[in-house]
Coordinates of C-alpha atoms and ligand atoms in Angstrom, one line a residue:
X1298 CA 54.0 69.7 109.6
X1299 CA 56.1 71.8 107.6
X1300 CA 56.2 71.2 103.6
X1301 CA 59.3 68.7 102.8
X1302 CA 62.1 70.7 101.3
X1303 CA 62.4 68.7 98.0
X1304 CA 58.7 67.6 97.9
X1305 CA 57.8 64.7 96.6
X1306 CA 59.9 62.3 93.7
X1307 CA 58.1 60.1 91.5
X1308 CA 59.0 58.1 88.6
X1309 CA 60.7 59.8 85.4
X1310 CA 59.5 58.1 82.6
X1311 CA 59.1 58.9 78.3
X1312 CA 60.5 62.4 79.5
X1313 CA 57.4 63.2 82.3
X1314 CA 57.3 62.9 85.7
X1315 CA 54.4 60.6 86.8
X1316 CA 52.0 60.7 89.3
X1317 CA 52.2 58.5 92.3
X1318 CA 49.0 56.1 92.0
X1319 CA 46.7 56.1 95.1
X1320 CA 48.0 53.0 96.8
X1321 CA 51.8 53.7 96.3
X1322 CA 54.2 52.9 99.1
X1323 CA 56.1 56.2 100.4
X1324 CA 59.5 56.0 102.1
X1325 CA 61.3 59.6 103.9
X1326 CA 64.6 60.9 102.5
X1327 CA 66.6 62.3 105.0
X1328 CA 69.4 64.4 105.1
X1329 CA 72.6 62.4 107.0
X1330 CA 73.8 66.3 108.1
X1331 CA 71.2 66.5 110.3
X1332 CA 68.8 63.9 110.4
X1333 CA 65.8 65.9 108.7
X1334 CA 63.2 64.9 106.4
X1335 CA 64.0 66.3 103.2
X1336 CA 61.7 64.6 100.7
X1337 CA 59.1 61.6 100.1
X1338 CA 59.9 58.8 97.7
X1339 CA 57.5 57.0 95.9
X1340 CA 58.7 53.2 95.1
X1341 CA 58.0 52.4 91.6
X1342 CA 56.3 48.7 91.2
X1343 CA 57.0 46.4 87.8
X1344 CA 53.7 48.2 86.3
X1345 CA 56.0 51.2 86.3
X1346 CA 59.3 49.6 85.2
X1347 CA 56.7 48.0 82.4
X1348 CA 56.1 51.6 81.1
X1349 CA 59.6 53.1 81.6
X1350 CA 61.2 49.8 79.3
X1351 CA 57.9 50.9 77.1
X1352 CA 59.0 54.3 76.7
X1353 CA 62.7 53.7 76.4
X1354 CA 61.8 51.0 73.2
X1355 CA 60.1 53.7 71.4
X1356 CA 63.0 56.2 72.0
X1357 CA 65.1 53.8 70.7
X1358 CA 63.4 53.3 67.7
X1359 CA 65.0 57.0 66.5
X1360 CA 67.7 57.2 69.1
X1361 CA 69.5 54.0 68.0
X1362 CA 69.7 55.2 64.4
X1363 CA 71.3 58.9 65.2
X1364 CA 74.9 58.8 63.9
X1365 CA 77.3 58.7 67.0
X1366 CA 78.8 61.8 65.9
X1367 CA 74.9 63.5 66.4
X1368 CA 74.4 61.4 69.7
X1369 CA 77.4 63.2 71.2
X1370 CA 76.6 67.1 70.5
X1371 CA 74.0 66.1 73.2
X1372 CA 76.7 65.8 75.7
X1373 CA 78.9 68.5 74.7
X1374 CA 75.6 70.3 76.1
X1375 CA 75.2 67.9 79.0
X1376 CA 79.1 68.8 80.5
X1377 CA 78.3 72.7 79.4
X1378 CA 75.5 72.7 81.9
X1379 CA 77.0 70.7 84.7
X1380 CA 79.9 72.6 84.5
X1381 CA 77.6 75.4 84.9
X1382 CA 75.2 74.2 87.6
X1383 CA 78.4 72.5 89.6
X1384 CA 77.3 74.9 92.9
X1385 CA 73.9 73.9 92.7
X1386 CA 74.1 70.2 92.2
X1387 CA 77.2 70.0 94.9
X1388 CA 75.1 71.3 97.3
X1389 CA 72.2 68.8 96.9
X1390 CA 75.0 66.4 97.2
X1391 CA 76.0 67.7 100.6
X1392 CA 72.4 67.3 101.5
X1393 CA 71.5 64.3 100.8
X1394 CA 74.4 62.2 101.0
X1395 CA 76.3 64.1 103.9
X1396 CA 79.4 64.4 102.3
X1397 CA 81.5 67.4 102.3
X1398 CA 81.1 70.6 100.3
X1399 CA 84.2 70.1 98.4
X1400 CA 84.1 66.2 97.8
X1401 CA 80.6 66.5 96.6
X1402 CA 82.0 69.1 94.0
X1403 CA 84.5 66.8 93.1
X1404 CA 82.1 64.5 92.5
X1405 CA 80.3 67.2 89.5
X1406 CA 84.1 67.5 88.4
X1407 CA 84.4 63.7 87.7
X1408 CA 80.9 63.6 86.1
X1409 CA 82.4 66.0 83.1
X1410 CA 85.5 64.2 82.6
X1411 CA 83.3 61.2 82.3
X1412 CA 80.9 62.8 80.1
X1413 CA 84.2 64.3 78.2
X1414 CA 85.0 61.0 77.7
X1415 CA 81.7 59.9 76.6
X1416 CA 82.2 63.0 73.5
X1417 CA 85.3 61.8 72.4
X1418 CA 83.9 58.0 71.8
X1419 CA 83.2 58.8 67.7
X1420 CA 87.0 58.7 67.2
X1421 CA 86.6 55.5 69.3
X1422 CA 84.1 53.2 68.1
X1423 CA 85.0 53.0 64.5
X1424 CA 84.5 50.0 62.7
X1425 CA 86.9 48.0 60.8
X1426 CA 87.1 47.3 56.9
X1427 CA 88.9 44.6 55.2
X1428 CA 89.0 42.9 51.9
X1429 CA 89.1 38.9 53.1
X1430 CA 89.2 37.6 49.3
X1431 CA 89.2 38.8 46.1
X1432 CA 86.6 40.8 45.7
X1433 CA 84.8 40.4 48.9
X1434 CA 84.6 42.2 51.7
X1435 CA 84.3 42.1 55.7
X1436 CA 83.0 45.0 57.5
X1437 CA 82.3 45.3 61.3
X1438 CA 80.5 48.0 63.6
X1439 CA 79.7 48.5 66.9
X1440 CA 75.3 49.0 67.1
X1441 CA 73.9 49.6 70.6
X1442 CA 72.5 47.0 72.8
X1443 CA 69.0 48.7 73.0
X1444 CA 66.9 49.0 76.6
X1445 CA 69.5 48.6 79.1
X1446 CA 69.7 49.5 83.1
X1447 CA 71.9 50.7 85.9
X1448 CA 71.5 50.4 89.2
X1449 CA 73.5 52.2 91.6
X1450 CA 74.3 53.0 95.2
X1451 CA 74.0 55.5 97.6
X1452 CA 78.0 56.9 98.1
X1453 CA 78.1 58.8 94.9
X1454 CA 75.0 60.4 94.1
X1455 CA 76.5 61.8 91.0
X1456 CA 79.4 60.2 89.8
X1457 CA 78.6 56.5 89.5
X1458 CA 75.2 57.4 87.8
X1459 CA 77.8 59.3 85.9
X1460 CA 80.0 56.4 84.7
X1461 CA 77.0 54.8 82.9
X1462 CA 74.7 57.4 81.9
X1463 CA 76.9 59.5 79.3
X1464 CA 78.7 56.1 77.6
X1465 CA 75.3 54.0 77.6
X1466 CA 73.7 57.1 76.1
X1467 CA 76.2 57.9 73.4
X1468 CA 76.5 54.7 72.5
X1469 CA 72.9 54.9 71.4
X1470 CA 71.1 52.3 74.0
X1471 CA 68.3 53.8 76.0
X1472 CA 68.4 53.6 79.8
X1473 CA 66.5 52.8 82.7
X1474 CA 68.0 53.7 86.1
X1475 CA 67.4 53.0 89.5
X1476 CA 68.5 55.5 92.1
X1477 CA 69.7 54.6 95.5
X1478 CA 66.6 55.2 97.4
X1479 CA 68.6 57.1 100.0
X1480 CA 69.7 59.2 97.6
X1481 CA 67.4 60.3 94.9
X1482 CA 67.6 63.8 94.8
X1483 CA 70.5 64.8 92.2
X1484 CA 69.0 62.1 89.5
X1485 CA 66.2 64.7 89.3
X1486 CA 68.4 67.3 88.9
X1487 CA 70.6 65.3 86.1
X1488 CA 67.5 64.4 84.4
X1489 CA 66.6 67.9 84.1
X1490 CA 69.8 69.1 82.8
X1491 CA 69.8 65.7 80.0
X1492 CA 66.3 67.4 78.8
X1493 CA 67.9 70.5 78.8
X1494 CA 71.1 69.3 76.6
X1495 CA 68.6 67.9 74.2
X1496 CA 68.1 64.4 74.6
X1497 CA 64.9 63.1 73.7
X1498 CA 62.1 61.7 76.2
X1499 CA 61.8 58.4 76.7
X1500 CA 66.4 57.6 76.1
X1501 CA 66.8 58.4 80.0
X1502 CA 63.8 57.2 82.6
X1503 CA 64.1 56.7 86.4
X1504 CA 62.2 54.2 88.3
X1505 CA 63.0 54.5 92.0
X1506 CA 62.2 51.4 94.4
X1507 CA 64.4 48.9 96.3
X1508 CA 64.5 45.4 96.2
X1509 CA 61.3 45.0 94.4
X1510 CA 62.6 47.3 91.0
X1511 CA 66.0 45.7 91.0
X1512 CA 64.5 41.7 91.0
X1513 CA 61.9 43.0 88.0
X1514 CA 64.7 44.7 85.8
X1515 CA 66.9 41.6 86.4
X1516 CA 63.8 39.6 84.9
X1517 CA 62.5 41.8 82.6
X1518 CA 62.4 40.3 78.7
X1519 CA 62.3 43.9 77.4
X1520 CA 66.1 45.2 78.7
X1521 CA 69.5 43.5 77.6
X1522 CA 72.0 44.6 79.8
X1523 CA 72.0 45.5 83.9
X1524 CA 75.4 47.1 85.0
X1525 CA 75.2 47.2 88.7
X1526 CA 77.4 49.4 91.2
X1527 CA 76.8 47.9 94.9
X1528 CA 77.7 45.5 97.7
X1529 CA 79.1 42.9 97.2
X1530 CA 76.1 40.6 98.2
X1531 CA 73.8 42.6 96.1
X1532 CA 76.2 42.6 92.8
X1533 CA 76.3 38.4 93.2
X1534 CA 72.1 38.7 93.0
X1535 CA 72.5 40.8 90.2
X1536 CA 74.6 38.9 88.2
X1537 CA 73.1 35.7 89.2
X1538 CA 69.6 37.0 88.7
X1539 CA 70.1 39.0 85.1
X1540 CA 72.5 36.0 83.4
X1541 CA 69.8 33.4 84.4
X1542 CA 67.7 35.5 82.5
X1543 CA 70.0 35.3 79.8
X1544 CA 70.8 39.3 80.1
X1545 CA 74.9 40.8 79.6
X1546 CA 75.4 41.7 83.5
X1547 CA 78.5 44.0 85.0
X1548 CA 78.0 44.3 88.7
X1549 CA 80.5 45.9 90.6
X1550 CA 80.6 45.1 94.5
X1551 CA 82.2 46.2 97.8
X1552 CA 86.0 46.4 99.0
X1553 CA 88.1 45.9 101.5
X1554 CA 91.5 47.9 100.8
X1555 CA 95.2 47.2 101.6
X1556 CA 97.9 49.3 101.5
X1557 CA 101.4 48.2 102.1
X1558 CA 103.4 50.6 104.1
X1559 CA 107.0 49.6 103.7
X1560 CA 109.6 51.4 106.6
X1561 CA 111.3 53.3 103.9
X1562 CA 108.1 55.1 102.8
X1563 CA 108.1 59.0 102.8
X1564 CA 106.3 59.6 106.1
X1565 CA 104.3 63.3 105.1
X1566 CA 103.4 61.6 101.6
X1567 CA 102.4 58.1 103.5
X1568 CA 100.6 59.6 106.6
X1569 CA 98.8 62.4 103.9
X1570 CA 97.9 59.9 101.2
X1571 CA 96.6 57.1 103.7
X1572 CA 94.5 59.8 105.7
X1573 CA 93.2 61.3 102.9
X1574 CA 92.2 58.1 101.6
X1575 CA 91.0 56.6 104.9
X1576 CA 89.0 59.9 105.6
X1577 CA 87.3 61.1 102.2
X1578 CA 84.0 60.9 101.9
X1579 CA 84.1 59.7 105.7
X1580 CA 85.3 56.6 104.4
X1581 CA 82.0 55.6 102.2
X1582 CA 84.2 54.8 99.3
X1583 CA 84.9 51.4 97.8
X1584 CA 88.3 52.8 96.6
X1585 CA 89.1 53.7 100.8
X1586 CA 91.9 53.4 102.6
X1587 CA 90.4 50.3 104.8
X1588 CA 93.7 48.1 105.7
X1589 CA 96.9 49.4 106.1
X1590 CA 99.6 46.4 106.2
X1591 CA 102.7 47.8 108.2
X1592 CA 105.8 46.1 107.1
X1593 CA 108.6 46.0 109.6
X1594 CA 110.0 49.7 111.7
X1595 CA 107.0 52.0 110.4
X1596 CA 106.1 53.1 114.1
X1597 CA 107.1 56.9 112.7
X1598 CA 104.9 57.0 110.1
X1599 CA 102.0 55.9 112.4
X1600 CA 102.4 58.5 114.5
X1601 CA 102.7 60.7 111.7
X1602 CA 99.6 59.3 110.3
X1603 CA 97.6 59.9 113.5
X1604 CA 98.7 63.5 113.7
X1605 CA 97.3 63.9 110.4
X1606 CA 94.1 62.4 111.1
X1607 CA 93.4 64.0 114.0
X1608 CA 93.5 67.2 112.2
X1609 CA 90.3 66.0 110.2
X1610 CA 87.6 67.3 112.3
X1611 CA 83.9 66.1 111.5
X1612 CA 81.6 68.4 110.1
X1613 CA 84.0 70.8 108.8
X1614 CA 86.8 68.9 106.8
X1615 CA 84.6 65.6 107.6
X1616 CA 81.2 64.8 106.3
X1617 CA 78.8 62.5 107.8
X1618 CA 78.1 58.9 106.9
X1619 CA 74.8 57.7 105.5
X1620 CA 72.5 56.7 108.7
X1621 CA 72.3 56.2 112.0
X1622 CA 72.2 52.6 111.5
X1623 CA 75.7 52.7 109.2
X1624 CA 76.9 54.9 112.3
X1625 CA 76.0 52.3 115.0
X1626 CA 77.5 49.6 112.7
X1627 CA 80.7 51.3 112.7
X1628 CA 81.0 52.2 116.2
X1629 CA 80.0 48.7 116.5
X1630 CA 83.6 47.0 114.8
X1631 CA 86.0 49.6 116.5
X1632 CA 84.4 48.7 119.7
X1633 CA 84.4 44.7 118.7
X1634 CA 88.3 44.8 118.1
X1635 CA 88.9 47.0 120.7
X1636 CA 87.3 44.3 123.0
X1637 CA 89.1 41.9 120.9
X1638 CA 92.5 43.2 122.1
X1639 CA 93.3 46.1 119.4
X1640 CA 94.8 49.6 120.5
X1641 CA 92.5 52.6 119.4
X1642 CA 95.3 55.3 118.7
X1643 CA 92.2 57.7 117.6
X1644 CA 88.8 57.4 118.9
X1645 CA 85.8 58.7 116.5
X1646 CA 82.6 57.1 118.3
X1647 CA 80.3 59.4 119.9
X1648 CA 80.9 62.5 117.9
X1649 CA 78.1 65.4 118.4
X1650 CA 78.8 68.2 115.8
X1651 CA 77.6 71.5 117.2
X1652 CA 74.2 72.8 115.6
X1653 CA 73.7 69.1 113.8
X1654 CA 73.1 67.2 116.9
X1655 CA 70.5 64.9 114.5
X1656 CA 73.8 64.2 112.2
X1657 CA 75.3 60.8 112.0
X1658 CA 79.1 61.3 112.1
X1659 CA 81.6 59.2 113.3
X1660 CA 85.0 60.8 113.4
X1661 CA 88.5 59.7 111.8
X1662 CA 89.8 56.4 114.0
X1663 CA 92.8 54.7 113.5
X1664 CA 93.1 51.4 115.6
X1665 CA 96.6 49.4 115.5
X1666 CA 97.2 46.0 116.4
X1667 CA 94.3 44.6 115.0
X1668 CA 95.0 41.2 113.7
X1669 CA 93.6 38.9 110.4
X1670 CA 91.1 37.3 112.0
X1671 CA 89.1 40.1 113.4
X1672 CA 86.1 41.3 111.4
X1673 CA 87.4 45.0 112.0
X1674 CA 90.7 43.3 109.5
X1675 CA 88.4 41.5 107.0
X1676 CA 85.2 43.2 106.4
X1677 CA 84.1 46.5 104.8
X1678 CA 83.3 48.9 107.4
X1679 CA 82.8 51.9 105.2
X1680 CA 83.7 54.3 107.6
X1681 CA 86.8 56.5 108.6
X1682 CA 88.1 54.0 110.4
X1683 CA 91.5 52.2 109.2
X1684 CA 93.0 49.0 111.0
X1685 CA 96.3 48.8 110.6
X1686 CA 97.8 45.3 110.8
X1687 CA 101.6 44.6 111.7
X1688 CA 103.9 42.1 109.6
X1689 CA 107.8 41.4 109.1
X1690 CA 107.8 41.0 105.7
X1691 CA 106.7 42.2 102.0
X1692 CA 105.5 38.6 101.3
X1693 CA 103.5 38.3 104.8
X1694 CA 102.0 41.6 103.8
X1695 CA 101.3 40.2 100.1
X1696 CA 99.5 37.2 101.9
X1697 CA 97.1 38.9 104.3
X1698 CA 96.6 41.3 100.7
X1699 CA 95.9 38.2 99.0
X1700 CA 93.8 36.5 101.3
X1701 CA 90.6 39.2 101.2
X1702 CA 88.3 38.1 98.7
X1703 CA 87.6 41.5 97.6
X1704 CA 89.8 42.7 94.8
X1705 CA 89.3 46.4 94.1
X1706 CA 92.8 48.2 95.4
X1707 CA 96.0 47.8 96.5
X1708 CA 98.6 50.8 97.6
X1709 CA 102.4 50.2 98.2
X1710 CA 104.1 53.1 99.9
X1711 CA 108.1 52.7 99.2
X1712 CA 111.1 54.6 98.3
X1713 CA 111.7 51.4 96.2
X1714 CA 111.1 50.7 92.6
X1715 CA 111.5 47.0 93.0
X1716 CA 109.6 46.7 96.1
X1717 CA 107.1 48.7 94.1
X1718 CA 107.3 46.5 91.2
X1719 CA 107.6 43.4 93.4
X1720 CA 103.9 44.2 95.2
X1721 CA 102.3 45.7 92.0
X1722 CA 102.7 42.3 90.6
X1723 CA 101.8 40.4 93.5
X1724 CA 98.4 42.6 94.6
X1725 CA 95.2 40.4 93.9
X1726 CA 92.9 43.8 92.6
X1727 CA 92.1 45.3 89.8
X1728 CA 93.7 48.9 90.5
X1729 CA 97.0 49.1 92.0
X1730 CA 98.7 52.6 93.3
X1731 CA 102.5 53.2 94.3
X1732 CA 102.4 56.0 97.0
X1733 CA 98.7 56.5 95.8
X1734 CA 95.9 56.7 98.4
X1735 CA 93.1 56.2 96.2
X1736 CA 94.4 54.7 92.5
X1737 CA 91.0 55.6 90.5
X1738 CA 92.3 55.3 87.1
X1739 CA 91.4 58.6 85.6
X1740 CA 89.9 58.6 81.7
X1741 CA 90.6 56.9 79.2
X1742 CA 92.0 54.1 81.8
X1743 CA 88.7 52.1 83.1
X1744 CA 87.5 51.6 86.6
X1745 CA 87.0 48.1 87.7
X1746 CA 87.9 45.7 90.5
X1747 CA 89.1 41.6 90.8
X1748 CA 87.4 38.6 92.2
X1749 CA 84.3 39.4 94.6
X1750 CA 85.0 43.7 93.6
X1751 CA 83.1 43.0 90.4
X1752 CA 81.2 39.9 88.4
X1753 CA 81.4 39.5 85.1
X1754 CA 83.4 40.7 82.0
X1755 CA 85.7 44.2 81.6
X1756 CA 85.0 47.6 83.4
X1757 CA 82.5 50.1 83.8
X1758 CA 84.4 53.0 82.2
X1759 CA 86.6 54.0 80.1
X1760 CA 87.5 52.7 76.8
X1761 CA 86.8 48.8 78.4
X1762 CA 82.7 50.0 79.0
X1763 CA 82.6 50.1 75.0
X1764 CA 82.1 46.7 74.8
X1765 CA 79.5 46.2 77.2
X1766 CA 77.1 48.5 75.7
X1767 CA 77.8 47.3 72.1
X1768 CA 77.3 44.5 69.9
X1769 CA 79.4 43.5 67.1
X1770 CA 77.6 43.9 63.7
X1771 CA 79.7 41.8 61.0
X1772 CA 78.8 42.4 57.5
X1773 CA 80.1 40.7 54.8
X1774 CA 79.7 41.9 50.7
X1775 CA 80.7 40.9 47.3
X1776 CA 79.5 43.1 44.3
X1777 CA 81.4 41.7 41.9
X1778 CA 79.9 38.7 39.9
X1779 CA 83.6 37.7 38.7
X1780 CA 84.6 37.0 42.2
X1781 CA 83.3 33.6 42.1
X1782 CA 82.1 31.3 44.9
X1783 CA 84.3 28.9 47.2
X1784 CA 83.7 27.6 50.4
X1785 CA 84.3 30.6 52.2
X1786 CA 81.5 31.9 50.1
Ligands
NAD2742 P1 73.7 48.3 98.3 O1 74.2 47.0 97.7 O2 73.0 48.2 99.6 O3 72.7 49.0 97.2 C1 73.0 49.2 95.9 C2 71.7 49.2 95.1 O4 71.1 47.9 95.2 C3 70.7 50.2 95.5 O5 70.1 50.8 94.4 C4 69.7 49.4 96.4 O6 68.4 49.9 96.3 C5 69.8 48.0 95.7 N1 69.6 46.9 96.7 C6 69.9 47.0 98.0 N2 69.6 45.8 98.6 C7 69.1 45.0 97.6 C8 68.6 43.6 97.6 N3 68.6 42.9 98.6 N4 68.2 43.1 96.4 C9 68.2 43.9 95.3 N5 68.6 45.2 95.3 C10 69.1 45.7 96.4 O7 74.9 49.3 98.3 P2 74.9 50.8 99.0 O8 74.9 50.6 100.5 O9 74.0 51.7 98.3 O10 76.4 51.2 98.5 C11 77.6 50.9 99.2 C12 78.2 49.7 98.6 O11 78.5 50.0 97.2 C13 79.6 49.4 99.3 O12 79.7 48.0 99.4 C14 80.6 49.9 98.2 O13 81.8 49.3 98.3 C15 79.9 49.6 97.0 N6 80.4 50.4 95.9 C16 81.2 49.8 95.0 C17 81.8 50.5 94.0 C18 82.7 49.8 93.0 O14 83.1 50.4 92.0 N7 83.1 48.5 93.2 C19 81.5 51.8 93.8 C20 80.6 52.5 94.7 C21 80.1 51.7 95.7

């Protein structure tokens, strides 16, 4: 057998990686481009997690008590060196996740503007000061949490490690994180380049693991706060598993997308927006194009949509998704509403990419006619695939909108500001675009979704994810003997 590419990944823990104990349980990382074995994974057990929350307790002990403004020169390094390793880490992206050169770049490109972000958070997190009576005084601050965890998925290797690590960090907690075990390649690389920007062992550990790591950090007494990035049926665990023991929980879940194509849209913007969104990242994005809710005369802009689609060809402006099993359950709801009476106006099953016969694409597929009731219309199929449903009016489109219980986006494409306004109001999610594809509020604005998008209280990012990774500290002093003592006092 030939040596794996990327050897073998362990546990990261107090700044070391550890060795894998004699009766550890191995799992194969393979590359979605090809099918290859790539690298072995050793699955951490809760004697590991023990020692990572351990380690991350005695970092805080020092890291807690730096000054914000210190805590922060550590990620004006951090953004220096992704900036300059971007080629490097976008191509263990590509490889591990199967996403395109240029989307897995983009994905390096967001990490520094969330890690900019995370630099500018000392002319954020001041406290307040106030006299309250005469002579006293009322002071607050915001103190970090302590241990905390994140656990994140497979689609963005990068980024969504991305949206915690730099804010937790800064913000003076110490972290545990557990990788997507499909995916655990570029955390090894990030951990690197944290050591690298200065940050001191034992602030950033990762324990890999599936099911096992994730039920022990939602139990363990020694970490306060588990922000999750997932499905949807995963993030309801989470939450339900870390509040009942008695933790601060964020847990973001799947989507299922609408946008609102009203007959007056700009077809080229529409058909480009909508394709881009339906067909980035081959679809593996909670923020996708999934549904698009055609309102009234819009036949031109479908065809204009499916020429644009066609010209996304897989393994060239296409990436591949993340198995073979996400393939065949992809190819699996085109072919179920296709049965079920919808018209496939482009067909990606059975793709074969030249030279990556192994690969698991599924090319771009747009199928019309597909009605509420089928599963291709309700679930997440987190693919390039995008259903598009027929209505008569804005307030039919509003109510099959309304009726998902998912709550990440909603897109309106109109010439109209108050069909615009009308729908951006309406829309049941948490981030709304007008002639957006895919309305990711950038930084400052925070990313988070509505009803079974996300349990629990404000958003990952942004200004909103100082809250969860702070605790108010109110202090309250009176020097003065003259000031006297009431009832307040
Ligand atoms: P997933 O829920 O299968 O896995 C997420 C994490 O949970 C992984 O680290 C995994 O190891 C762990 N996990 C999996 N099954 C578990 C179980 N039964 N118990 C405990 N832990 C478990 O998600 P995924 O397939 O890696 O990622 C895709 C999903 O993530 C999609 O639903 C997508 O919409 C969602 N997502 C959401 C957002 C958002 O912001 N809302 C962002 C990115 C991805």
């Amino acid at each position: 057998m030939q040596p794996l590419h990327y050897g073998t990944v362990t546990n990261y823990i107090g700044g070391q990686w550890t060795n894998a104990a004699t009766d550890a349980r191995y799992i194969n990382v393979e590359s979605p481009l090809d099918g290859r074995v790539i690298a072995q994974l050793v699955m951490g057990t809760a004697k590991d997690l023990d020692a990572a929350v351990a380690a991350a307790h005695a970092a805080f002990q020092h890291w807690g008590k730096v000054p914000v403004k210190e805590r922060v020169q550590v990620f004006f390094r951090y953004k220096y060196l992704l900036e300059k390793h971007i080629d490097g880490l976008s191509r263990l992206i590509q490889t591990e996740n199967g996403k395109t050169y240029d989307e897995a770049k983009a994905e390096i490109e967001k990490a520094i503007e969330l890690t900019e972000f995370a630099c500018s958070l000392p002319q954020l997190v001041q406290g307040e000061v106030m006299e309250v009576s005469r002579g006293v005084e009322c002071r607050t601050e915001k103190v970090p949490l302590g241990v905390v965890a994140s656990i994140v998925p497979f689609n963005f290797p990068a980024m969504v490690p991305n949206w915690t690590i730099p804010n937790a960090l800064a913000l003076g907690n110490c972290m545990i994180i557990k990788p997507s075990e499909t995916v655990p390649l570029t955390l090894v690389r990030i951990a690197a380049l944290l050591k690298e920007a200065g940050l001191p062992d034992g602030v950033f550990n990762i324990v890999n693991g599936d099911r096992e790591i994730v039920e022990a950090i939602c139990s363990h007494p020694g970490i306060e706060a588990v922000s999750f990035v997932g499905s949807t049926k995963v993030a309801k665990l989470v939450y339900q598993q870390s509040t009942a023991h008695l933790k601060r929980c964020l847990a973001l879940g799947g989507a299922k997308n609408h946008l609102l194509v009203m007959p007056d849209a700009n077809p080229a913007m529409t058909a480009g927006n909508i394709t881009a969104s339906m067909s980035g990242c081959a679809g593996q994005r909670c923020m996708a194009a999934s549904a698009m809710v055609a309102v009234g005369e819009t036949d031109h802009i479908i065809a204009r949509l499916v020429e644009e689609a066609s010209k996304i060809v897989p393994g060239k402006n296409l990436g591949a998704v993340i198995s073979s099993q996400a393939k065949q359950r992809i190819e699996g709801y085109i072919t179920e509403a296709e049965q079920q009476g919808a018209k496939i106006l482009l067909d990606g099953r059975n793709v074969v990419v030249a030279g990556h016969e192994g690969g698991y694409y599924v090319g771009p597929t747009v199928v019309d006619f597909v009605t509420a009731d089928m599963a291709l219309a309700k679930e997440e199929i987190f693919g390039p695939v995008l259903a598009i449903l027929r209505c008569n009016t804005v307030d039919e489109a509003l109510a099959i909108e309304n009726a998902s219980p998912y709550g990440n986006a909603a897109s309106v494409f109109t010439q109209s500001g108050g069909v615009a306004r009308y729908v951006a109001e309406k829309a049941s999610a948490g981030m709304v675009g007008v002639n957006i594809g895919v309305p990711v509020p950038r930084e400052p604005f925070s990313f988070g979704g509505w009803n079974d998008s996300r349990f629990g209280v404000g958003d990952i990012t942004g200004k909103s994810s100082i809250e969860f990774w702070t605790k108010l500290k109110k202090t309250t002093v009176k020097w003065n003997p003259e000031a006297g003592v009431n009832w307040m006092s």
